[in-house]
XYZ file of C-alpha atoms in Angstrom:
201
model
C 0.000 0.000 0.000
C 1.771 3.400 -0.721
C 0.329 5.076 2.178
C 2.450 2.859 4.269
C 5.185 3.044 1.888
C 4.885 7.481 2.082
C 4.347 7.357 6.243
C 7.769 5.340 6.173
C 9.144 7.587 4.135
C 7.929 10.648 5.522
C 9.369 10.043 9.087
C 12.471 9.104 7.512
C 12.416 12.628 6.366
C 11.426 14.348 8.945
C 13.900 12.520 11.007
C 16.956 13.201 8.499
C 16.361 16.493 9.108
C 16.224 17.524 12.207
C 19.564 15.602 12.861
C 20.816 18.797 11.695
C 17.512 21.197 12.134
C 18.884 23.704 9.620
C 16.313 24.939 6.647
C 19.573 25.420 4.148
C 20.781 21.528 5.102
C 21.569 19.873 1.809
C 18.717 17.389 0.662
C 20.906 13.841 0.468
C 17.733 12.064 -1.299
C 18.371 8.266 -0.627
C 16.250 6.727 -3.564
C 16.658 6.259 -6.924
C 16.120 9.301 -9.314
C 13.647 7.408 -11.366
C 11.716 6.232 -8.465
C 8.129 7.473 -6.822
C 10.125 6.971 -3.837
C 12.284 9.550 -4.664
C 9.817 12.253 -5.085
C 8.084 11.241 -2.261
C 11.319 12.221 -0.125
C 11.765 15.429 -1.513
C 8.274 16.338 -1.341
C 8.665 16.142 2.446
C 11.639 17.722 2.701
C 10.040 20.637 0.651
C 7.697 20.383 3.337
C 9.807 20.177 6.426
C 11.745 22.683 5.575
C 8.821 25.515 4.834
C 7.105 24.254 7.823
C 10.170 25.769 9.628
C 10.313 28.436 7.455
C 6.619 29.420 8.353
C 7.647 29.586 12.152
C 10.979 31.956 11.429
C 8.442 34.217 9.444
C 6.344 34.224 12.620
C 8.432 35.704 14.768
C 6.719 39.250 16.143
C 10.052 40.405 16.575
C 11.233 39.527 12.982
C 13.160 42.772 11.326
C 10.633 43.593 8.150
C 13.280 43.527 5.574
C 14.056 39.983 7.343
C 10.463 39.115 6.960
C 10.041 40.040 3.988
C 13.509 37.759 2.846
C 11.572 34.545 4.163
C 7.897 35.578 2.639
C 9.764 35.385 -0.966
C 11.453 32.337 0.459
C 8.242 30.376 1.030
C 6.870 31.415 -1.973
C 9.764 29.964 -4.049
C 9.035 27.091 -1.984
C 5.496 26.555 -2.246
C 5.989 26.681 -5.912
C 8.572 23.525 -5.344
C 6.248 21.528 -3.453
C 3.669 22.754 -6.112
C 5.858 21.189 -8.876
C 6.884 18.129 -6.852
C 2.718 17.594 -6.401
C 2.400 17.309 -10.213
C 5.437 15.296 -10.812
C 3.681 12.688 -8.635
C 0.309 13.322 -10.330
C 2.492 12.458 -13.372
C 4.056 9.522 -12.177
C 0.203 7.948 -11.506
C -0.681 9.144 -14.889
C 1.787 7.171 -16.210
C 0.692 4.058 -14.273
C -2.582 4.179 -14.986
C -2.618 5.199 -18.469
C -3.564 1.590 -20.256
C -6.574 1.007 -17.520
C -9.986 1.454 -19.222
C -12.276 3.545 -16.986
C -15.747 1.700 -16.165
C -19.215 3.026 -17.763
C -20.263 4.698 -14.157
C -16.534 5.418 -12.962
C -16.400 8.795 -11.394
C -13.732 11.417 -10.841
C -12.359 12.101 -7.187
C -12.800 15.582 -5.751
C -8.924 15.282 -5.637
C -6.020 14.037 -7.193
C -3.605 10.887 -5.698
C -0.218 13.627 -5.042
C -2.710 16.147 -3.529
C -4.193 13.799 -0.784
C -0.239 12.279 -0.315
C 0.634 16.437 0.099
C -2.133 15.992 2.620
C -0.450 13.214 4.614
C 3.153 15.393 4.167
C 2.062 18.343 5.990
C 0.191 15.743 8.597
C 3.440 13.958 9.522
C 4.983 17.279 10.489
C 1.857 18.217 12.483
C 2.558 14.229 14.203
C 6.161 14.980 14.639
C 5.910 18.492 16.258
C 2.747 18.091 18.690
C 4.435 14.697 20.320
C 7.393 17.279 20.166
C 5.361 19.109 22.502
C 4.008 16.013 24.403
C 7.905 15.426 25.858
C 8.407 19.112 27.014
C 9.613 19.344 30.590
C 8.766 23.168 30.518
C 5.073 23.214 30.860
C 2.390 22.899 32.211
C 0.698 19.524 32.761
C -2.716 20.970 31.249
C -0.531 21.771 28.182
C 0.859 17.985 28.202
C -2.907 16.675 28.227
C -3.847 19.274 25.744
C -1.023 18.540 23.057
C -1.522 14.805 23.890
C -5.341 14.671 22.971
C -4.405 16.824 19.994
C -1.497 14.080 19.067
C -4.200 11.448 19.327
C -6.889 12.810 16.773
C -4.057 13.695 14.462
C -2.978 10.207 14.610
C -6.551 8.935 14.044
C -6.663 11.571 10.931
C -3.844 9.936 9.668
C -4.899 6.326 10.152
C -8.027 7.521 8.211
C -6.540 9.516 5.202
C -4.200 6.946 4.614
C -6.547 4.377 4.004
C -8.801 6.671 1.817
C -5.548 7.350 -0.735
C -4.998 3.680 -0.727
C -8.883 3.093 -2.003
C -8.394 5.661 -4.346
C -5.658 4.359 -6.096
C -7.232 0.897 -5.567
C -10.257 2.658 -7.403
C -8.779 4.046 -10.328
C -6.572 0.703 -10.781
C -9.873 -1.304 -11.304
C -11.235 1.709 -13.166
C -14.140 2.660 -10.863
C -12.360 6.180 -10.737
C -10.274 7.641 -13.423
C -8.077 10.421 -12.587
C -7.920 13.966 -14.157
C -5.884 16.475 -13.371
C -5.726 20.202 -13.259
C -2.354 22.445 -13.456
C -2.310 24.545 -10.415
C -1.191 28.000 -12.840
C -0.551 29.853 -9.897
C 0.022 33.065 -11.269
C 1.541 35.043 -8.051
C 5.293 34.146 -9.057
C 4.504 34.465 -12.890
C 6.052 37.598 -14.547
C 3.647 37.328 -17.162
C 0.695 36.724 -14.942
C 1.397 39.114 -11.484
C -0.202 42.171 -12.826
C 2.307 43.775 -10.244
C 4.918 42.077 -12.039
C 4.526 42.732 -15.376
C 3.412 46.396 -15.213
C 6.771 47.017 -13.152
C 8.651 45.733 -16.447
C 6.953 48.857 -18.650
């Protein structure tokens, strides 16, 4: 089942990283260049390292100019973990390209890569609430708090993983066929950003 196969993955990432806990840390991608594997890694690491790019940005105390540094930052990123989304998309596409869809097979309200994105970002939220489960520093209302949290994310998990696993099992038999749309986000595009392009005049 790939979910099990991405949730392995996934902690592998998040693990590899915070060995060193540095945004700019070098990717060293383990898996094969060809592989889904592969782009599942570096989708989290996109991930993992925006996630702590969102809490620099955060800061109240943040110098503007510095904010302002990390805001482009994230958007560069976002746009990589947009592009990672749809190489994954792609990869499925690929897969499932000779299976004939059935008469009454319907569409999914989201693509495969956009539900794995999904269970990315929900292995960070896993890794930093038990994070907060082991602090020594707080309050023991704070401890139950972050632990009941940790449990429903866990349960969200369970659950999301076993809906991507149907879905691929879906559009495999062809009860589901897959179709999928080009984000076109247009805030990074010179030709697009009205702000953009009417600063090149």
């Amino acid at each position: 089942m790939i979910s099990a196969t991405a949730n392995n993955i996934f902690k592998q990432v998040i693990d590899d990283y915070h060995q060193f806990d540095q945004i700019d840390q070098p990717i060293n991608n383990p898996y094969d260049k060809e592989s889904l594997e592969h782009l599942l890694y570096m989708k989290c690491w996109i991930d993992t390292a925006q996630w702590h790019m969102e809490d620099v940005v955060r800061n109240p105390d943040i110098d503007p100019r510095e904010g302002l540094y990390w805001k482009r930052r994230i958007d560069r990123q976002n746009q990589e973990r947009t592009d990672t989304v749809e190489f994954i998309d792609s990869y499925y596409l690929q897969k499932f390209k000779d299976v004939s869809s059935l008469a009454d097979a319907k569409i999914n309200t989201e693509s495969p890569a956009w539900a794995i994105d999904r269970l990315s970002i929900l292995a960070l939220k896993i890794y930093h609430m038990e994070q907060e489960t082991l602090r020594s520093d707080v309050s023991n209302s704070h401890l139950q708090s972050c632990t009941e949290k940790l449990n429903i994310l866990l349960e969200q998990r369970k659950d999301l993983s076993q809906s991507i696993d149907e879905l691929l099992a879906d559009i495999e038999a062809g009860r589901k066929y897959m179709k999928v749309y080009k984000q076109m986000k247009m805030y990074n595009d010179p030709n697009l950003n009205p702000v953009l392009y009417g600063s090149q005049k």
